[in-house]
Amino acid sequence: MRLDRWVQGYGAYGRSSARRLIASGCVMVGGVVVRDGLADVGEFDEVRIDGDVVQSREAYYLMLNKPAGCVSATVDSEHETVMDLLDVPYAGELHIAGRLDKESTGLLLLTNDGRWSRLITEPAEAIPKRYLVTTEGDIGLEDVESFREGFYFAYEDVTTLPAELEILTSRCARVVIYEGKYHQIKRMFHAVGNRVTSLHREMVGGIRLDDGLGEGGYRVLTEAEVDFW
Ligand code: URA
C-alpha cells in the first residue's frame, strides 16, 4: 500500500497533512526514514510515527506434511483439520496457500502473508507443483502427450495448462502442474480412463517437503524457501 494512504488511514489524517508528516521525516518504515509518500508499505513492515511503533506484525510461513484423512481447511464441523495439528500460538492467524484434497498427503504451506500466498496460488505466476501419484490402471505412454496437450474441463470451460507426466512404473508417476484446479490431477487421470489411488505433493516452486517431517509434522520455512523465486 502507498505510504501516504497508509498514514491517512492510520491516523485519520487528511491527505495533505499525511504528506506533510511524511515529508517532515517523522515516518520510518523498516527502520528507515521515508519522505516519499508514494513508497510502498507492506503489512509486515514496521512503521514508526514520531518514534512510536504504530505497525509491527510478524510474518509466519510453515510447511506441514499433511496426513490422509484430514481436511485442508481452517474449520470443519465434521473432520479433523490441518489446523488441529499445529501447536503454535499464531495458528489462528494462518491460512492455507494451496489446498490438498482430504485423502491427499504431503506438502502443505501455511502463512499469514496474503501477498505471498497469492503469488504461490495465482495461475498467472505458474508456480510448478510436483506430485507423486499411484493409479488403479496402467499409465500409458500416450498419456504423457495428453497431459502435455491439456484437458478440457467443461465445468470451468477451461483447458488445463501443459503438465508434465513422468512414468516411474506402470502404475506410479510424477506429475508437475502449473495451476491448481479443483481435483485437477484426479480429473486428468480420469480423462485418460484411469483412477488415482494415492496423491502426494512433494514440491511447490522451490520448496521441497522436508524428508525429516513425519506425517502431521511441520516446521518454519527458511528465508531461502520463503524467497524461492
Ligand atoms: N489434484 C487433486 O486431484 N487433488 C489434490 O489434492 C491436488 C491436486
Short mmCIF file of C-alpha atoms and ligand atoms in Angstrom, two decimals:
data_model
loop_
_atom_site.label_atom_id
_atom_site.label_comp_id
_atom_site.label_asym_id
_atom_site.label_seq_id
_atom_site.Cartn_x
_atom_site.Cartn_y
_atom_site.Cartn_z
CA MET A 1 0.00 0.00 0.00
CA ARG A 2 1.15 3.56 -0.65
CA LEU A 3 2.66 5.14 2.46
CA ASP A 4 0.62 8.37 2.24
CA ARG A 5 -2.61 6.35 2.09
CA TRP A 6 -1.43 4.13 4.93
CA VAL A 7 -0.69 7.16 7.15
CA GLN A 8 -4.04 8.70 6.26
CA GLY A 9 -5.85 5.51 7.19
CA TYR A 10 -3.88 5.04 10.39
CA GLY A 11 -4.21 8.48 11.87
CA ALA A 12 -7.36 9.79 10.24
CA TYR A 13 -5.09 12.43 8.73
CA GLY A 14 -6.20 14.38 5.70
CA ARG A 15 -4.24 13.79 2.51
CA SER A 16 -2.12 16.94 2.78
CA SER A 17 -1.33 16.56 6.50
CA ALA A 18 -0.27 12.92 5.87
CA ARG A 19 2.03 14.12 3.08
CA ARG A 20 3.45 16.91 5.28
CA LEU A 21 4.09 14.46 8.11
CA ILE A 22 5.93 12.12 5.74
CA ALA A 23 7.91 14.93 4.09
CA SER A 24 8.99 16.22 7.50
CA GLY A 25 10.81 12.93 8.17
CA CYS A 26 8.60 11.78 11.07
CA VAL A 27 7.72 8.44 9.44
CA MET A 28 10.03 5.43 9.44
CA VAL A 29 9.42 2.19 7.54
CA GLY A 30 11.59 -0.79 8.42
CA GLY A 31 13.89 1.44 10.48
CA VAL A 32 14.49 3.95 7.68
CA VAL A 33 13.07 7.48 7.39
CA VAL A 34 10.89 7.60 4.27
CA ARG A 35 9.91 11.01 2.89
CA ASP A 36 8.23 9.75 -0.28
CA GLY A 37 4.51 9.30 0.18
CA LEU A 38 4.39 7.02 -2.86
CA ALA A 39 6.73 4.47 -1.23
CA ASP A 40 5.25 1.01 -0.69
CA VAL A 41 4.47 -0.22 2.82
CA GLY A 42 3.74 -3.90 3.32
CA GLU A 43 1.62 -5.39 6.09
CA PHE A 44 4.73 -6.79 7.80
CA ASP A 45 6.88 -3.64 7.60
CA GLU A 46 7.48 -1.96 10.94
CA VAL A 47 6.13 1.58 10.79
CA ARG A 48 7.00 4.32 13.30
CA ILE A 49 5.49 7.77 13.53
CA ASP A 50 7.36 10.26 15.73
CA GLY A 51 9.36 7.33 17.10
CA ASP A 52 6.28 5.34 18.22
CA VAL A 53 5.80 1.90 16.69
CA VAL A 54 2.38 2.02 15.01
CA GLN A 55 2.66 -1.21 12.99
CA SER A 56 4.63 -4.27 13.94
CA ARG A 57 3.44 -7.62 12.73
CA GLU A 58 5.43 -10.79 12.18
CA ALA A 59 5.01 -12.88 9.04
CA TYR A 60 4.80 -16.65 9.56
CA TYR A 61 5.47 -19.35 6.97
CA LEU A 62 5.16 -23.06 7.73
CA MET A 63 5.39 -26.31 5.77
CA LEU A 64 3.34 -29.25 7.00
CA ASN A 65 3.39 -32.89 5.95
CA LYS A 66 -0.35 -33.42 5.59
CA PRO A 67 -1.62 -36.87 6.53
CA ALA A 68 -4.50 -38.52 4.68
CA GLY A 69 -7.94 -38.05 6.19
CA CYS A 70 -7.54 -34.54 7.49
CA VAL A 71 -9.09 -31.58 5.77
CA SER A 72 -7.21 -28.60 4.27
CA ALA A 73 -9.40 -26.01 5.95
CA THR A 74 -9.20 -23.74 8.95
CA VAL A 75 -12.52 -25.02 10.36
CA ASP A 76 -14.66 -28.09 9.66
CA SER A 77 -17.57 -29.24 11.77
CA GLU A 78 -17.05 -32.95 10.99
CA HIS A 79 -13.40 -33.70 10.33
CA GLU A 80 -10.01 -33.02 11.81
CA THR A 81 -8.39 -30.09 10.01
CA VAL A 82 -4.71 -29.36 9.41
CA MET A 83 -5.04 -26.58 11.99
CA ASP A 84 -5.65 -29.22 14.67
CA LEU A 85 -2.11 -30.48 14.00
CA LEU A 86 -0.47 -27.15 14.81
CA ASP A 87 0.73 -26.19 18.24
CA VAL A 88 1.85 -22.62 17.64
CA PRO A 89 0.37 -19.51 19.33
CA TYR A 90 -0.25 -17.81 15.97
CA ALA A 91 -2.18 -20.74 14.40
CA GLY A 92 -5.39 -18.68 14.33
CA GLU A 93 -3.76 -16.13 12.00
CA LEU A 94 -2.72 -18.66 9.37
CA HIS A 95 -4.36 -19.61 6.10
CA ILE A 96 -3.52 -22.34 3.59
CA ALA A 97 -1.59 -21.48 0.43
CA GLY A 98 -2.93 -24.15 -1.95
CA ARG A 99 -5.19 -26.84 -0.56
CA LEU A 100 -4.93 -30.61 -0.88
CA ASP A 101 -7.89 -32.97 -1.03
CA LYS A 102 -8.81 -34.82 2.16
CA GLU A 103 -7.13 -38.07 1.08
CA SER A 104 -4.07 -36.39 -0.46
CA THR A 105 -0.84 -36.21 1.52
CA GLY A 106 2.35 -34.19 1.56
CA LEU A 107 3.47 -30.61 1.30
CA LEU A 108 1.03 -28.02 2.57
CA LEU A 109 2.06 -24.38 3.03
CA LEU A 110 0.54 -22.14 5.69
CA THR A 111 1.09 -18.43 6.23
CA ASN A 112 -0.45 -15.20 7.45
CA ASP A 113 1.06 -13.34 4.47
CA GLY A 114 -1.68 -12.89 1.90
CA ARG A 115 0.63 -11.38 -0.68
CA TRP A 116 2.91 -14.44 -0.55
CA SER A 117 0.09 -16.99 -0.72
CA ARG A 118 -1.41 -15.18 -3.71
CA LEU A 119 1.93 -15.48 -5.51
CA ILE A 120 2.01 -19.20 -4.75
CA THR A 121 -1.52 -19.86 -5.95
CA GLU A 122 -2.07 -17.24 -8.67
CA PRO A 123 -2.37 -19.14 -12.01
CA ALA A 124 -0.54 -16.30 -13.80
CA GLU A 125 2.55 -17.00 -11.67
CA ALA A 126 2.60 -20.60 -12.99
CA ILE A 127 4.41 -21.97 -9.93
CA PRO A 128 5.13 -25.70 -10.50
CA LYS A 129 3.55 -28.19 -8.09
CA ARG A 130 5.02 -31.68 -8.16
CA TYR A 131 3.10 -34.79 -7.11
CA LEU A 132 3.77 -38.50 -6.78
CA VAL A 133 0.73 -40.41 -8.00
CA THR A 134 -0.31 -44.04 -7.92
CA THR A 135 -3.14 -45.29 -10.10
CA GLU A 136 -5.55 -48.20 -10.37
CA GLY A 137 -4.79 -48.93 -14.02
CA ASP A 138 -1.63 -48.86 -16.09
CA ILE A 139 -0.34 -45.47 -17.16
CA GLY A 140 0.10 -45.39 -20.93
CA LEU A 141 2.96 -43.79 -22.82
CA GLU A 142 0.35 -41.87 -24.82
CA ASP A 143 -0.82 -40.23 -21.56
CA VAL A 144 2.40 -38.20 -21.48
CA GLU A 145 1.29 -36.36 -24.61
CA SER A 146 -2.28 -35.96 -23.35
CA PHE A 147 -1.02 -34.32 -20.14
CA ARG A 148 1.22 -32.05 -22.20
CA GLU A 149 -1.62 -31.04 -24.51
CA GLY A 150 -4.02 -30.30 -21.64
CA PHE A 151 -7.55 -31.45 -20.86
CA TYR A 152 -10.76 -29.57 -21.42
CA PHE A 153 -12.71 -29.19 -18.15
CA ALA A 154 -16.28 -28.47 -19.24
CA TYR A 155 -17.44 -27.37 -15.79
CA GLU A 156 -14.99 -24.43 -15.73
CA ASP A 157 -14.86 -24.18 -19.55
CA VAL A 158 -11.04 -24.18 -19.49
CA THR A 159 -8.24 -26.30 -20.86
CA THR A 160 -5.52 -27.20 -18.38
CA LEU A 161 -2.04 -25.78 -18.93
CA PRO A 162 0.60 -28.20 -20.28
CA ALA A 163 1.56 -30.61 -17.48
CA GLU A 164 4.50 -32.99 -17.21
CA LEU A 165 3.87 -36.69 -16.67
CA GLU A 166 6.90 -38.84 -15.89
CA ILE A 167 6.10 -42.55 -15.75
CA LEU A 168 8.05 -44.27 -12.96
CA THR A 169 6.42 -47.70 -13.04
CA SER A 170 3.28 -49.00 -14.75
CA ARG A 171 1.07 -47.54 -12.01
CA CYS A 172 3.17 -44.82 -10.49
CA ALA A 173 4.14 -41.43 -11.94
CA ARG A 174 5.39 -37.96 -11.14
CA VAL A 175 3.18 -35.13 -12.31
CA VAL A 176 4.01 -31.44 -12.44
CA ILE A 177 1.16 -28.96 -12.86
CA TYR A 178 1.33 -25.16 -13.02
CA GLU A 179 -2.10 -24.32 -11.66
CA GLY A 180 -4.43 -25.80 -9.05
CA LYS A 181 -7.92 -26.53 -10.28
CA TYR A 182 -10.44 -28.48 -8.20
CA HIS A 183 -9.36 -32.18 -8.06
CA GLN A 184 -7.11 -31.39 -11.01
CA ILE A 185 -4.86 -34.44 -11.06
CA LYS A 186 -7.69 -36.88 -10.33
CA ARG A 187 -9.67 -35.36 -13.19
CA MET A 188 -6.69 -35.53 -15.56
CA PHE A 189 -6.25 -39.25 -14.91
CA HIS A 190 -10.00 -39.77 -15.14
CA ALA A 191 -9.85 -38.14 -18.58
CA VAL A 192 -7.46 -40.87 -19.77
CA GLY A 193 -9.64 -43.63 -18.28
CA ASN A 194 -7.60 -44.20 -15.14
CA ARG A 195 -8.15 -43.56 -11.41
CA VAL A 196 -5.81 -42.06 -8.81
CA THR A 197 -5.35 -44.26 -5.75
CA SER A 198 -2.89 -42.01 -3.90
CA LEU A 199 -1.61 -38.49 -4.37
CA HIS A 200 1.33 -36.99 -2.53
CA ARG A 201 2.62 -33.43 -3.05
CA GLU A 202 6.40 -33.34 -2.98
CA MET A 203 7.23 -29.81 -4.04
CA VAL A 204 5.77 -26.33 -4.64
CA GLY A 205 8.04 -23.98 -6.58
CA GLY A 206 11.43 -24.14 -4.87
CA ILE A 207 10.01 -25.59 -1.64
CA ARG A 208 10.51 -29.33 -1.22
CA LEU A 209 8.78 -31.32 1.53
CA ASP A 210 11.36 -31.91 4.26
CA ASP A 211 12.17 -35.65 4.48
CA GLY A 212 12.59 -35.23 8.22
CA LEU A 213 8.92 -34.41 8.76
CA GLY A 214 6.75 -37.37 9.69
CA GLU A 215 3.03 -37.35 8.88
CA GLY A 216 1.46 -34.37 10.61
CA GLY A 217 4.89 -32.82 11.28
CA TYR A 218 5.62 -29.20 10.42
CA ARG A 219 8.38 -26.63 10.54
CA VAL A 220 9.04 -22.96 9.83
CA LEU A 221 10.27 -22.23 6.29
CA THR A 222 13.81 -20.95 5.88
CA GLU A 223 14.35 -17.48 4.39
CA ALA A 224 15.57 -19.09 1.16
CA GLU A 225 12.36 -21.14 0.93
CA VAL A 226 10.17 -18.08 1.51
CA ASP A 227 12.05 -16.15 -1.20
CA PHE A 228 12.49 -19.06 -3.61
CA TRP A 229 11.57 -17.21 -6.80
N1 URA B 1 -5.05 -32.65 -7.60
C1 URA B 1 -6.00 -33.40 -6.99
O1 URA B 1 -6.79 -34.04 -7.66
N2 URA B 1 -6.03 -33.41 -5.65
C2 URA B 1 -5.16 -32.71 -4.85
O2 URA B 1 -5.23 -32.79 -3.64
C3 URA B 1 -4.17 -31.95 -5.51
C4 URA B 1 -4.14 -31.94 -6.88
#
